[in-house]
PDB file of C-alpha atoms and ligand atoms in Angstrom:
ATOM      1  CA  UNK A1452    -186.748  33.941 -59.363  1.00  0.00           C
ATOM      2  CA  UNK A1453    -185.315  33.784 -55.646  1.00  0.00           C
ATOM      3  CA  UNK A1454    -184.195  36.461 -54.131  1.00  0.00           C
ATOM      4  CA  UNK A1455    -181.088  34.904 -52.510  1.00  0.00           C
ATOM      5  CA  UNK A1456    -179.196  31.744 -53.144  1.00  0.00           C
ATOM      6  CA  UNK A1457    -176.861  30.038 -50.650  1.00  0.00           C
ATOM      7  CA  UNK A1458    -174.360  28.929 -52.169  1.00  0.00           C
ATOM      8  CA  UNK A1459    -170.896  27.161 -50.308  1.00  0.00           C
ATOM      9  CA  UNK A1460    -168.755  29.445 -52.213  1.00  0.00           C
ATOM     10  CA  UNK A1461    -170.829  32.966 -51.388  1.00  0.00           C
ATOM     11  CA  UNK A1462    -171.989  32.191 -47.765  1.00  0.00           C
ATOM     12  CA  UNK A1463    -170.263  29.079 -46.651  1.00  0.00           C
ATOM     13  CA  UNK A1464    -169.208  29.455 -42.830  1.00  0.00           C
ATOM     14  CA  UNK A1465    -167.649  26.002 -42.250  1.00  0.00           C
ATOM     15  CA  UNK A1466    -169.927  25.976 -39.134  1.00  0.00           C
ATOM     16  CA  UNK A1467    -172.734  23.365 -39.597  1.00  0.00           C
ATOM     17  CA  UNK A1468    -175.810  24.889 -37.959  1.00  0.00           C
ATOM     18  CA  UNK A1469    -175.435  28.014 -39.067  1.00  0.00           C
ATOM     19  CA  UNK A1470    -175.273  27.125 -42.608  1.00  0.00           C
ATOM     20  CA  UNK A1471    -178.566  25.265 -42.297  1.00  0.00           C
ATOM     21  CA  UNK A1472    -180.081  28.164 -40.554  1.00  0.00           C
ATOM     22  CA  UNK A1473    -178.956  30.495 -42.881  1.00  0.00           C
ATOM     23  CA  UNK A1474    -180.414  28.115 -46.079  1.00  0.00           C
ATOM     24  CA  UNK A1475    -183.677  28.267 -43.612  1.00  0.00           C
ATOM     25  CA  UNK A1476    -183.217  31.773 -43.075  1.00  0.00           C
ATOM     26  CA  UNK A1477    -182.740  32.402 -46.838  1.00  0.00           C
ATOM     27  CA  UNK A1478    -186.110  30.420 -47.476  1.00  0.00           C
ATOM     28  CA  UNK A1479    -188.461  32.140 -45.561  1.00  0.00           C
ATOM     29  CA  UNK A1480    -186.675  35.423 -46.904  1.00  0.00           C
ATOM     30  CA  UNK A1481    -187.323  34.305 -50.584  1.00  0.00           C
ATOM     31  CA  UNK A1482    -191.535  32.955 -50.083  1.00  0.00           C
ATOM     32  CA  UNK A1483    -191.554  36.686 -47.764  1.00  0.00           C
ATOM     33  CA  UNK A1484    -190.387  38.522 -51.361  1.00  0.00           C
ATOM     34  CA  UNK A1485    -192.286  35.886 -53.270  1.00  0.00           C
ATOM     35  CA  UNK A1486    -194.877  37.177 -51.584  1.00  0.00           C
ATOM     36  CA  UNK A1487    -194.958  40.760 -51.488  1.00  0.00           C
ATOM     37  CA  UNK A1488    -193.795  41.299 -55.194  1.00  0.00           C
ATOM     38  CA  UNK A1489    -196.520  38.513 -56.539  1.00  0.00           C
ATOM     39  CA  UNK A1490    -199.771  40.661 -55.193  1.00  0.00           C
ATOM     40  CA  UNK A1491    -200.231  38.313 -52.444  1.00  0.00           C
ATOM     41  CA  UNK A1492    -202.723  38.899 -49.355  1.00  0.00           C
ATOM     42  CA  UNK A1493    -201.508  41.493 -46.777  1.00  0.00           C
ATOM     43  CA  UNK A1494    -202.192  39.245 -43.918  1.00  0.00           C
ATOM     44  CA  UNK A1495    -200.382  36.342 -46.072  1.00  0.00           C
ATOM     45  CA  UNK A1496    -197.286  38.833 -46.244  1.00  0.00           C
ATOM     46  CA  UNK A1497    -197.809  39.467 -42.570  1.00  0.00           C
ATOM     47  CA  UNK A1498    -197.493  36.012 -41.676  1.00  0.00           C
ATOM     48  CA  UNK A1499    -194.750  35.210 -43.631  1.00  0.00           C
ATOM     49  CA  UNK A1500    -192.715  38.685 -42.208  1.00  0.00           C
ATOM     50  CA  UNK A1501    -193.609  37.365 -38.711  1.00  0.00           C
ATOM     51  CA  UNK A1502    -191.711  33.611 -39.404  1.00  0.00           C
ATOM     52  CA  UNK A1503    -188.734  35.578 -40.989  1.00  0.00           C
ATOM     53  CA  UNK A1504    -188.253  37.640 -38.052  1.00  0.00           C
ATOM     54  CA  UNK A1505    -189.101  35.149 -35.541  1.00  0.00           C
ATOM     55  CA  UNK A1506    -186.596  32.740 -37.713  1.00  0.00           C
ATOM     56  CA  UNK A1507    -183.646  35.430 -37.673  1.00  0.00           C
ATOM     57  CA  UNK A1508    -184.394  36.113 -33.627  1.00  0.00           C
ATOM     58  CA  UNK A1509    -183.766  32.223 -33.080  1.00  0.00           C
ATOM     59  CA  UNK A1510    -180.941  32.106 -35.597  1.00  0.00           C
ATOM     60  CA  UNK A1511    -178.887  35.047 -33.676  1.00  0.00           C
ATOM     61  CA  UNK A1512    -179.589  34.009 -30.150  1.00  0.00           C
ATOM     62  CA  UNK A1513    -178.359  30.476 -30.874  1.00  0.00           C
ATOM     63  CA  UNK A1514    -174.866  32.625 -32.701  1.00  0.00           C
ATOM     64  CA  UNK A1515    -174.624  34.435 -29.647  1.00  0.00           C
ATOM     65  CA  UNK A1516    -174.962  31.443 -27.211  1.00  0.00           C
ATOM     66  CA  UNK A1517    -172.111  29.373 -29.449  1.00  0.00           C
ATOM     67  CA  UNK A1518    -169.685  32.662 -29.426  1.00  0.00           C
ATOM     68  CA  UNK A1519    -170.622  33.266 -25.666  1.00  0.00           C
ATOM     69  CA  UNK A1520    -169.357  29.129 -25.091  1.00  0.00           C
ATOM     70  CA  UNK A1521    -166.419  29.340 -27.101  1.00  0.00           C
ATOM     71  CA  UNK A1522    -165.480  32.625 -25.369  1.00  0.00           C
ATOM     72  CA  UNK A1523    -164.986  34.299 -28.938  1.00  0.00           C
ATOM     73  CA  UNK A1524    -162.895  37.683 -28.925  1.00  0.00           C
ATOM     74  CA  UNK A1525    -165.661  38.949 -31.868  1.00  0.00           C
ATOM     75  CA  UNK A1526    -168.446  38.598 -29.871  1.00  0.00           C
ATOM     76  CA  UNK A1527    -169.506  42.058 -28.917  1.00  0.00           C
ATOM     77  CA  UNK A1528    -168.972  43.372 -32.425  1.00  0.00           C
ATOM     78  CA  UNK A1529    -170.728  40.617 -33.569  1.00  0.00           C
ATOM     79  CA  UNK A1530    -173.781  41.268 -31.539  1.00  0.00           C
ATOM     80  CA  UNK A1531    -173.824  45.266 -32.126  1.00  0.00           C
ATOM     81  CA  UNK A1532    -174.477  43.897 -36.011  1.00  0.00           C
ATOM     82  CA  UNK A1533    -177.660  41.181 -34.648  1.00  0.00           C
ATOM     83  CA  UNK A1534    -178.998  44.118 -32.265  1.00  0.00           C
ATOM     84  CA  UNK A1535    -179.067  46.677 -35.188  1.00  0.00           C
ATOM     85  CA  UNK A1536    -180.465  44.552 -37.781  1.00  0.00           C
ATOM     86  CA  UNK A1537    -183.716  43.098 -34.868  1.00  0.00           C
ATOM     87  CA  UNK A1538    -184.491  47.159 -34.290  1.00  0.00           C
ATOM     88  CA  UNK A1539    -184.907  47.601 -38.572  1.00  0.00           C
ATOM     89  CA  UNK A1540    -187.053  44.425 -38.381  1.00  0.00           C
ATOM     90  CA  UNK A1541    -189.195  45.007 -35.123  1.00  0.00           C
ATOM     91  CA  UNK A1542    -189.898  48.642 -36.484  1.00  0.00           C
ATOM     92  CA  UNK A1543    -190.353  47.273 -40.033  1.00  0.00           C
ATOM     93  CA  UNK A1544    -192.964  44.532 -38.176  1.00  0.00           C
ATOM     94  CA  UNK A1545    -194.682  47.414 -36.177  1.00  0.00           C
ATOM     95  CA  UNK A1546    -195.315  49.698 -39.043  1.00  0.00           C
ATOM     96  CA  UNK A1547    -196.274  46.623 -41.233  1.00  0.00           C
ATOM     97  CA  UNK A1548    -198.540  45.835 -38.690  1.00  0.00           C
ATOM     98  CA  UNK A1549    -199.907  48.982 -37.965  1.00  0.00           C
ATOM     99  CA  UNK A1550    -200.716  49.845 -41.458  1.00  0.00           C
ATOM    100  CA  UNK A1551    -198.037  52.298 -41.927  1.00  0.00           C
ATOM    101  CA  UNK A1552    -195.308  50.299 -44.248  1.00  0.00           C
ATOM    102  CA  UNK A1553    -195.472  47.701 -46.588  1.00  0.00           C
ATOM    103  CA  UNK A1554    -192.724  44.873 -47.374  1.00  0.00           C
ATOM    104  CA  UNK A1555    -191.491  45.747 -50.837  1.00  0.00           C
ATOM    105  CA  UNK A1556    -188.630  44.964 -53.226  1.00  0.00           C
ATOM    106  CA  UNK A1557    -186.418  47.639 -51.502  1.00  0.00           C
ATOM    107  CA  UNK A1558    -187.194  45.587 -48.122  1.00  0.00           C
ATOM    108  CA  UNK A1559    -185.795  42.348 -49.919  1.00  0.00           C
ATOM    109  CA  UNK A1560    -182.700  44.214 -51.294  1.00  0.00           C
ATOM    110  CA  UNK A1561    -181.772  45.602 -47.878  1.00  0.00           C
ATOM    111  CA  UNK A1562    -181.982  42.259 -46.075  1.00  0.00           C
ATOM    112  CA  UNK A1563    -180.269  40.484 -48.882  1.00  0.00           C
ATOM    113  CA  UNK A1564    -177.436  43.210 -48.546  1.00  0.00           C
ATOM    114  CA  UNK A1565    -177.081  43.068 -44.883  1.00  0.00           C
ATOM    115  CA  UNK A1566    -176.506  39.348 -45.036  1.00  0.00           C
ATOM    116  CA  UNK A1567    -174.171  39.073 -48.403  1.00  0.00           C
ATOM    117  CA  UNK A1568    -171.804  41.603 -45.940  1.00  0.00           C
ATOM    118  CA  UNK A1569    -172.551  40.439 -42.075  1.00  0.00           C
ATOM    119  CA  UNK A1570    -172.367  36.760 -43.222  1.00  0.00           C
ATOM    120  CA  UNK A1571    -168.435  36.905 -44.937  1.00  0.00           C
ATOM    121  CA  UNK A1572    -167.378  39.692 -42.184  1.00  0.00           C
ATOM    122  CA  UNK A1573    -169.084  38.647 -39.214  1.00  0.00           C
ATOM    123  CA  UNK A1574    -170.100  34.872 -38.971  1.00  0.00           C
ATOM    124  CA  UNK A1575    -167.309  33.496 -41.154  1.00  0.00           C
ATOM    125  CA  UNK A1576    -164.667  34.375 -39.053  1.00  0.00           C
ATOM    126  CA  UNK A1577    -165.580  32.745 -35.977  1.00  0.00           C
ATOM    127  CA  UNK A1578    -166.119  29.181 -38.235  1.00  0.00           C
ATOM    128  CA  UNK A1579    -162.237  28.547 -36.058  1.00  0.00           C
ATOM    129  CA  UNK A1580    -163.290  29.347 -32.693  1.00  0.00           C
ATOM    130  CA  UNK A1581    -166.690  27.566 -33.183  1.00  0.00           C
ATOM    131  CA  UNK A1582    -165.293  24.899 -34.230  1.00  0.00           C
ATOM    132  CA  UNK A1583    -162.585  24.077 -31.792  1.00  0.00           C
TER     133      UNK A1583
HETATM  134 FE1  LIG B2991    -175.764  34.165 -39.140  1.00  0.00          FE
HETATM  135 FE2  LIG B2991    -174.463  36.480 -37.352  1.00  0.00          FE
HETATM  136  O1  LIG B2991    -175.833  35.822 -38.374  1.00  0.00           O
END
């Protein structure tokens, strides 16, 4: 069973391209867990923890550079909340990497938490200013 589900009503933004990154984002999140919790090769894990995090770099730069246009009063905050979740994933990718962690179900609950709050609190409200 996935992981995560988007769904319109849970983690609609209004916002075109970030709902189809965030369905993208949500994909490669799900074959990551898939993968880790189904016994799968280490370096298989690795990969797929490499496209996640390369996939939610992309996702907030492009954020940032839409807020940034739009001049949106939330940016700052906004990018505090990006900043803090890339340091959990580029030390979670250097330990994996290094032999020292593993990606397990507690990793998928804590991404799947950060994103069921940032995504109503942070990226929902700017769905106005992005839009205008
Ligand atoms: Fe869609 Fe602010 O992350």
């Amino acid at each position: 069973m996935a992981l995560i589900t988007w769904t319109e009503e849970q983690y609609g933004t209004k916002v075109g391209f970030a709902d189809e990154e965030h369905k993208t984002l949500f994909d490669l999140l799900n074959k990551l867990y898939d993968l880790a919790t189904g016994g799968a090769d280490r370096a298989d894990i690795g990969n797929a923890l490499d496209a996640l995090i390369a996939y939610v770099v992309d996702h907030f730069a492009h954020e940032e550079r839409e807020m940034q246009a739009k001049g949106y009063a939330g940016y700052d905050a906004h990018k505090v909340e990006h900043d803090a979740l890339v340091g959990i994933c580029a030390d979670l990718q250097k330990k994996f990497h290094a032999g020292e962690a593993d990606v397990t179900e507690d990793t998928g609950a804590l991404v799947k938490g950060w994103l069921d709050s940032h995504i109503p609190e942070f990226d929902m409200p700017y769905a106005d200013a992005l839009n205008s």
